[in-house]
Amino acid sequence: MKHSKLVVANWKMYLNIHESSLLVQRLDKKIHLHRNVEVVLAPNFLSLYSINQEIDKRKFRLAAQDGFFVDEGAYTGSVSFSQMRQLIDYSIIGHSERRRYFNEGLGEVRDKVAAAVRNQIIPILCVGETKKERALKETKQVLHDQIVTALSNLTSQDVLNLVIAYEPVWAIGSTEPATPSIIEEAVSWIRYQIRELYGSEAEESVRVIYGGSDEPEYVNAIMKVPGVDGLLVGRASLNYEHFSDIISRVHLVALSQENTKAEDS
Ligand code: PEP
């Protein structure tokens, strides 16, 4: 299965309803419709409904930043994937901020991934090592454990649409992203895990994106890393000029890759 590039804007807990709406209006003016780039916005729960009503659905899709793993019940304060299924196509799951500040463990992430899939929502599963784990040379083990557990309730069919975001925790909110060689090593390891679990069709079909201090000037280098299908953007997605610049650059990289492929065939 061949997908377009994917760029996801994680607005985290920054914007209120009015600010979210303003940002969408600005993005709509700046961002052109590109058939080779899918743009996904992830506002907070509060703004999901209004943003769903406002967006041009040919240009933007929506993601939640999280969701609860039970569909319905006495769970005060939670929002389930089943309640959001009419509003969103994707959901970020297992973001390192949720693992860190909300103590989300491997089992909870696994249950959320299964709940999203059960409700026809595509998980954007975030995986990545901390600075300490990298220093201890535990990166591969950490990625392995995060992936194997998170996907343990999925079939090979479910996995075809999955998105995995490699987000080294030490590169999030930092001054610069991980280097292309670090990203390449991690992405190829992630794809290898998928092949081991589900075979080569799944390995090729899964989209692997990179997140961690993506700014426009880094886009070319990151998008040219073999196996990288897109970006998960935090801070830079709150600035409409930076984010639209990121989209244009991803579009240009995608175009040049398409041209190279056409010349080779
Ligand atoms: C993130 O939190 O998913 C992220 C990529 O953040 P930032 O771009 O701000 O590093």
Coordinates of C-alpha atoms and ligand atoms in Angstrom, one line a residue:
M1 CA 0.0 0.0 0.0
K2 CA 1.4 3.4 -0.9
H3 CA 0.6 6.4 1.3
S4 CA 1.2 10.1 0.9
K5 CA 3.5 11.9 3.4
L6 CA 2.0 12.6 6.7
V7 CA 2.5 15.8 8.9
V8 CA 0.8 15.9 12.2
A9 CA 0.4 19.1 14.3
N10 CA 0.3 18.4 18.0
W11 CA -1.1 21.5 19.7
K12 CA -0.8 20.0 23.1
M13 CA -2.5 22.0 25.9
Y14 CA -1.8 25.4 24.4
L15 CA -4.8 26.8 22.7
N16 CA -8.3 27.6 23.8
I17 CA -11.3 27.2 21.5
H18 CA -11.0 30.7 20.1
E19 CA -7.2 30.5 19.5
S20 CA -7.6 27.0 17.9
S21 CA -10.1 28.4 15.5
L22 CA -7.9 31.4 14.6
L23 CA -5.0 29.1 13.9
V24 CA -7.1 27.0 11.6
Q25 CA -8.3 30.0 9.7
R26 CA -4.7 31.2 9.2
L27 CA -3.5 27.7 8.2
D28 CA -6.3 27.4 5.7
K29 CA -5.2 30.6 4.0
K30 CA -1.5 29.6 3.9
I31 CA -1.6 25.9 3.2
H32 CA -2.3 24.6 -0.3
L33 CA -4.0 21.3 -1.0
H34 CA -1.2 18.8 -1.9
R35 CA -2.2 15.4 -3.0
N36 CA 1.1 14.0 -1.7
V37 CA 0.9 15.4 1.8
E38 CA -1.8 14.6 4.4
V39 CA -2.0 17.3 7.1
V40 CA -3.5 16.2 10.4
L41 CA -4.3 18.6 13.2
A42 CA -4.5 17.5 16.8
P43 CA -6.3 20.1 19.0
N44 CA -7.3 19.4 22.6
F45 CA -10.6 17.6 23.3
L46 CA -12.3 20.9 24.0
S47 CA -11.8 22.2 20.5
L48 CA -12.2 19.0 18.5
Y49 CA -15.9 19.5 17.8
S50 CA -15.7 23.1 16.6
I51 CA -12.5 22.5 14.6
N52 CA -14.3 19.5 13.0
Q53 CA -17.0 21.9 11.8
E54 CA -14.6 24.5 10.6
I55 CA -12.0 22.7 8.6
D56 CA -11.8 22.1 4.9
K57 CA -11.9 18.3 5.0
R58 CA -10.0 18.0 1.7
K59 CA -7.1 19.9 3.3
F60 CA -7.0 18.8 6.9
R61 CA -7.8 15.7 9.0
L62 CA -8.2 15.6 12.7
A63 CA -6.5 13.6 15.5
A64 CA -7.1 13.5 19.2
Q65 CA -4.1 13.8 21.5
D66 CA -5.3 10.8 23.6
G67 CA -8.4 8.8 24.4
F68 CA -9.6 6.3 27.0
F69 CA -9.5 2.6 26.4
V70 CA -13.0 1.8 27.5
D71 CA -15.8 2.8 25.1
E72 CA -18.4 3.9 27.7
G73 CA -19.0 3.9 31.4
A74 CA -18.4 5.5 34.8
Y75 CA -15.0 7.0 34.1
T76 CA -15.2 10.6 35.3
G77 CA -13.0 13.0 33.3
S78 CA -12.3 10.6 30.4
V79 CA -13.1 10.8 26.8
S80 CA -13.4 7.6 24.8
F81 CA -12.4 6.8 21.2
S82 CA -16.0 5.7 20.6
Q83 CA -17.2 9.2 21.6
M84 CA -14.8 10.8 19.2
R85 CA -15.1 8.5 16.2
Q86 CA -17.3 10.8 14.2
L87 CA -14.8 13.7 14.7
I88 CA -11.4 12.2 14.1
D89 CA -9.4 9.9 11.8
Y90 CA -6.4 9.6 14.0
S91 CA -5.3 9.7 17.6
I92 CA -1.9 10.2 19.1
I93 CA -1.3 7.4 21.6
G94 CA 1.5 6.9 24.1
H95 CA 3.1 10.4 23.8
S96 CA 6.1 10.6 26.1
E97 CA 4.3 13.5 28.0
R98 CA 1.5 11.1 28.8
R99 CA 3.9 8.3 29.8
R100 CA 5.8 10.7 32.0
Y101 CA 3.2 13.0 33.6
F102 CA 0.2 10.6 33.6
N103 CA 2.2 7.4 34.3
E104 CA 0.9 5.6 31.2
G105 CA 2.5 2.2 31.1
L106 CA 3.0 -0.2 28.3
G107 CA -0.3 -2.1 29.1
E108 CA -2.3 1.1 29.0
V109 CA -0.8 2.2 25.7
R110 CA -1.6 -1.3 24.3
D111 CA -5.2 -1.0 25.4
K112 CA -5.6 2.5 23.9
V113 CA -4.2 1.3 20.6
A114 CA -6.7 -1.6 20.5
A115 CA -9.6 0.8 21.5
A116 CA -8.7 3.2 18.7
V117 CA -8.5 0.5 16.1
R118 CA -11.8 -1.0 17.4
N119 CA -13.4 2.4 16.7
Q120 CA -11.8 2.7 13.2
I121 CA -9.4 5.4 14.4
I122 CA -5.8 5.2 13.2
P123 CA -3.3 5.2 16.1
I124 CA -0.3 7.4 15.9
L125 CA 1.8 5.4 18.3
C126 CA 4.6 7.4 19.9
V127 CA 7.8 5.5 20.8
G128 CA 11.2 6.7 21.8
E129 CA 14.0 6.5 24.4
T130 CA 15.0 8.9 27.1
K131 CA 18.4 10.5 27.3
K132 CA 19.4 8.1 30.1
E133 CA 18.2 5.1 28.1
R134 CA 20.2 6.3 25.1
A135 CA 23.3 6.8 27.3
L136 CA 22.9 3.2 28.6
K137 CA 22.6 1.9 25.0
E138 CA 19.1 0.7 25.7
T139 CA 17.4 2.4 22.7
K140 CA 16.7 -0.7 20.7
Q141 CA 15.4 -2.6 23.7
V142 CA 13.1 0.3 24.7
L143 CA 11.7 0.6 21.1
H144 CA 11.3 -3.1 20.9
D145 CA 9.3 -3.3 24.2
Q146 CA 7.2 -0.3 23.3
I147 CA 6.3 -1.6 19.9
V148 CA 5.8 -5.3 20.8
T149 CA 3.5 -4.5 23.7
A150 CA 1.5 -1.8 22.0
L151 CA 0.6 -3.9 19.0
S152 CA 0.0 -7.1 20.8
N153 CA -3.8 -7.0 20.3
L154 CA -3.6 -6.1 16.6
T155 CA -3.9 -8.3 13.5
S156 CA -1.7 -7.9 10.5
Q157 CA -4.6 -6.2 8.7
D158 CA -4.9 -3.6 11.5
V159 CA -1.3 -2.8 11.3
L160 CA -1.4 -1.9 7.6
N161 CA -2.7 1.6 8.4
L162 CA -0.8 2.2 11.6
V163 CA 1.4 5.2 12.1
I164 CA 4.5 5.0 14.4
A165 CA 6.1 8.2 15.5
Y166 CA 9.7 7.9 16.5
E167 CA 10.1 10.6 19.1
P168 CA 13.3 10.5 21.1
V169 CA 12.2 12.0 24.4
W170 CA 15.5 14.0 24.7
A171 CA 14.7 15.7 21.3
I172 CA 11.2 16.9 22.2
G173 CA 11.1 20.6 23.1
S174 CA 14.8 20.8 22.5
T175 CA 17.0 23.2 20.4
E176 CA 17.5 20.8 17.5
P177 CA 16.2 17.4 16.3
A178 CA 18.0 14.1 16.5
T179 CA 20.6 13.7 13.7
P180 CA 19.6 12.0 10.5
S181 CA 21.8 9.1 11.3
I182 CA 20.2 8.6 14.7
I183 CA 16.8 8.8 13.1
E184 CA 17.7 6.4 10.3
E185 CA 19.0 3.8 12.8
A186 CA 15.8 4.0 14.9
V187 CA 13.4 4.0 11.9
S188 CA 15.0 1.0 10.4
W189 CA 14.9 -0.8 13.7
I190 CA 11.2 0.1 14.1
R191 CA 10.5 -1.3 10.6
Y192 CA 12.4 -4.4 11.4
Q193 CA 10.2 -5.0 14.4
I194 CA 7.1 -4.7 12.3
R195 CA 8.5 -7.2 9.7
E196 CA 9.4 -9.6 12.5
L197 CA 5.9 -9.4 13.9
Y198 CA 3.7 -9.0 10.8
G199 CA 5.8 -9.6 7.7
S200 CA 7.1 -7.5 4.9
E201 CA 3.8 -6.1 3.6
A202 CA 3.1 -4.6 7.0
E203 CA 6.7 -3.3 7.2
E204 CA 6.2 -1.4 4.0
S205 CA 2.7 -0.2 4.7
V206 CA 3.3 1.2 8.2
R207 CA 4.0 4.9 8.1
V208 CA 6.9 5.9 10.4
I209 CA 7.2 9.6 11.1
Y210 CA 9.7 11.6 13.2
G211 CA 9.0 14.0 16.0
G212 CA 11.2 16.2 18.1
S213 CA 12.1 19.9 17.5
D214 CA 11.0 19.8 13.9
E215 CA 11.5 23.3 12.5
P216 CA 11.4 24.3 8.8
E217 CA 15.2 24.4 8.3
Y218 CA 15.5 20.7 9.4
V219 CA 12.7 19.3 7.2
N220 CA 14.7 18.4 4.1
A221 CA 17.4 16.5 6.0
I222 CA 14.8 14.6 8.1
M223 CA 12.5 13.8 5.2
K224 CA 15.3 12.4 3.2
V225 CA 16.2 9.8 5.8
P226 CA 15.3 6.4 4.3
G227 CA 12.0 5.1 5.7
V228 CA 10.7 8.4 7.1
D229 CA 7.2 9.1 5.9
G230 CA 6.5 12.4 7.7
L231 CA 6.7 14.5 10.8
L232 CA 5.0 15.0 14.2
V233 CA 5.4 18.6 15.0
G234 CA 4.9 20.2 18.4
R235 CA 5.9 23.8 19.0
A236 CA 6.4 24.8 15.3
S237 CA 2.8 23.7 14.6
L238 CA 1.5 26.6 16.8
N239 CA 3.1 29.1 14.5
Y240 CA 1.1 29.2 11.2
E241 CA 4.0 30.5 9.2
H242 CA 6.5 27.8 10.4
F243 CA 3.9 25.1 10.1
S244 CA 2.9 26.0 6.5
D245 CA 6.6 26.3 5.6
I246 CA 7.0 22.8 6.9
I247 CA 4.2 21.5 4.8
S248 CA 5.6 23.2 1.6
R249 CA 9.0 21.7 2.2
V250 CA 7.6 18.2 2.8
H251 CA 5.6 18.6 -0.4
L252 CA 8.8 19.5 -2.3
V253 CA 10.7 16.5 -0.9
A254 CA 7.8 14.2 -1.8
L255 CA 7.7 15.7 -5.4
S256 CA 11.4 15.1 -5.9
Q257 CA 11.2 11.6 -4.5
E258 CA 8.4 10.9 -7.0
N259 CA 10.4 12.2 -9.9
T260 CA 13.4 10.1 -8.9
K261 CA 11.2 7.0 -8.8
A262 CA 9.7 7.8 -12.1
E263 CA 13.2 8.2 -13.7
D264 CA 14.4 4.9 -12.2
S265 CA 11.4 2.9 -13.5
Ligands
PEP1 C1 5.9 16.5 20.4 O1 5.7 16.8 21.6 O2 5.3 15.6 19.8 C2 6.9 17.3 19.7 C3 7.4 16.8 18.5 O3 7.3 18.5 20.2 P1 8.3 19.6 19.7 O4 8.2 19.7 18.2 O5 8.0 20.8 20.4 O6 9.7 19.1 20.0

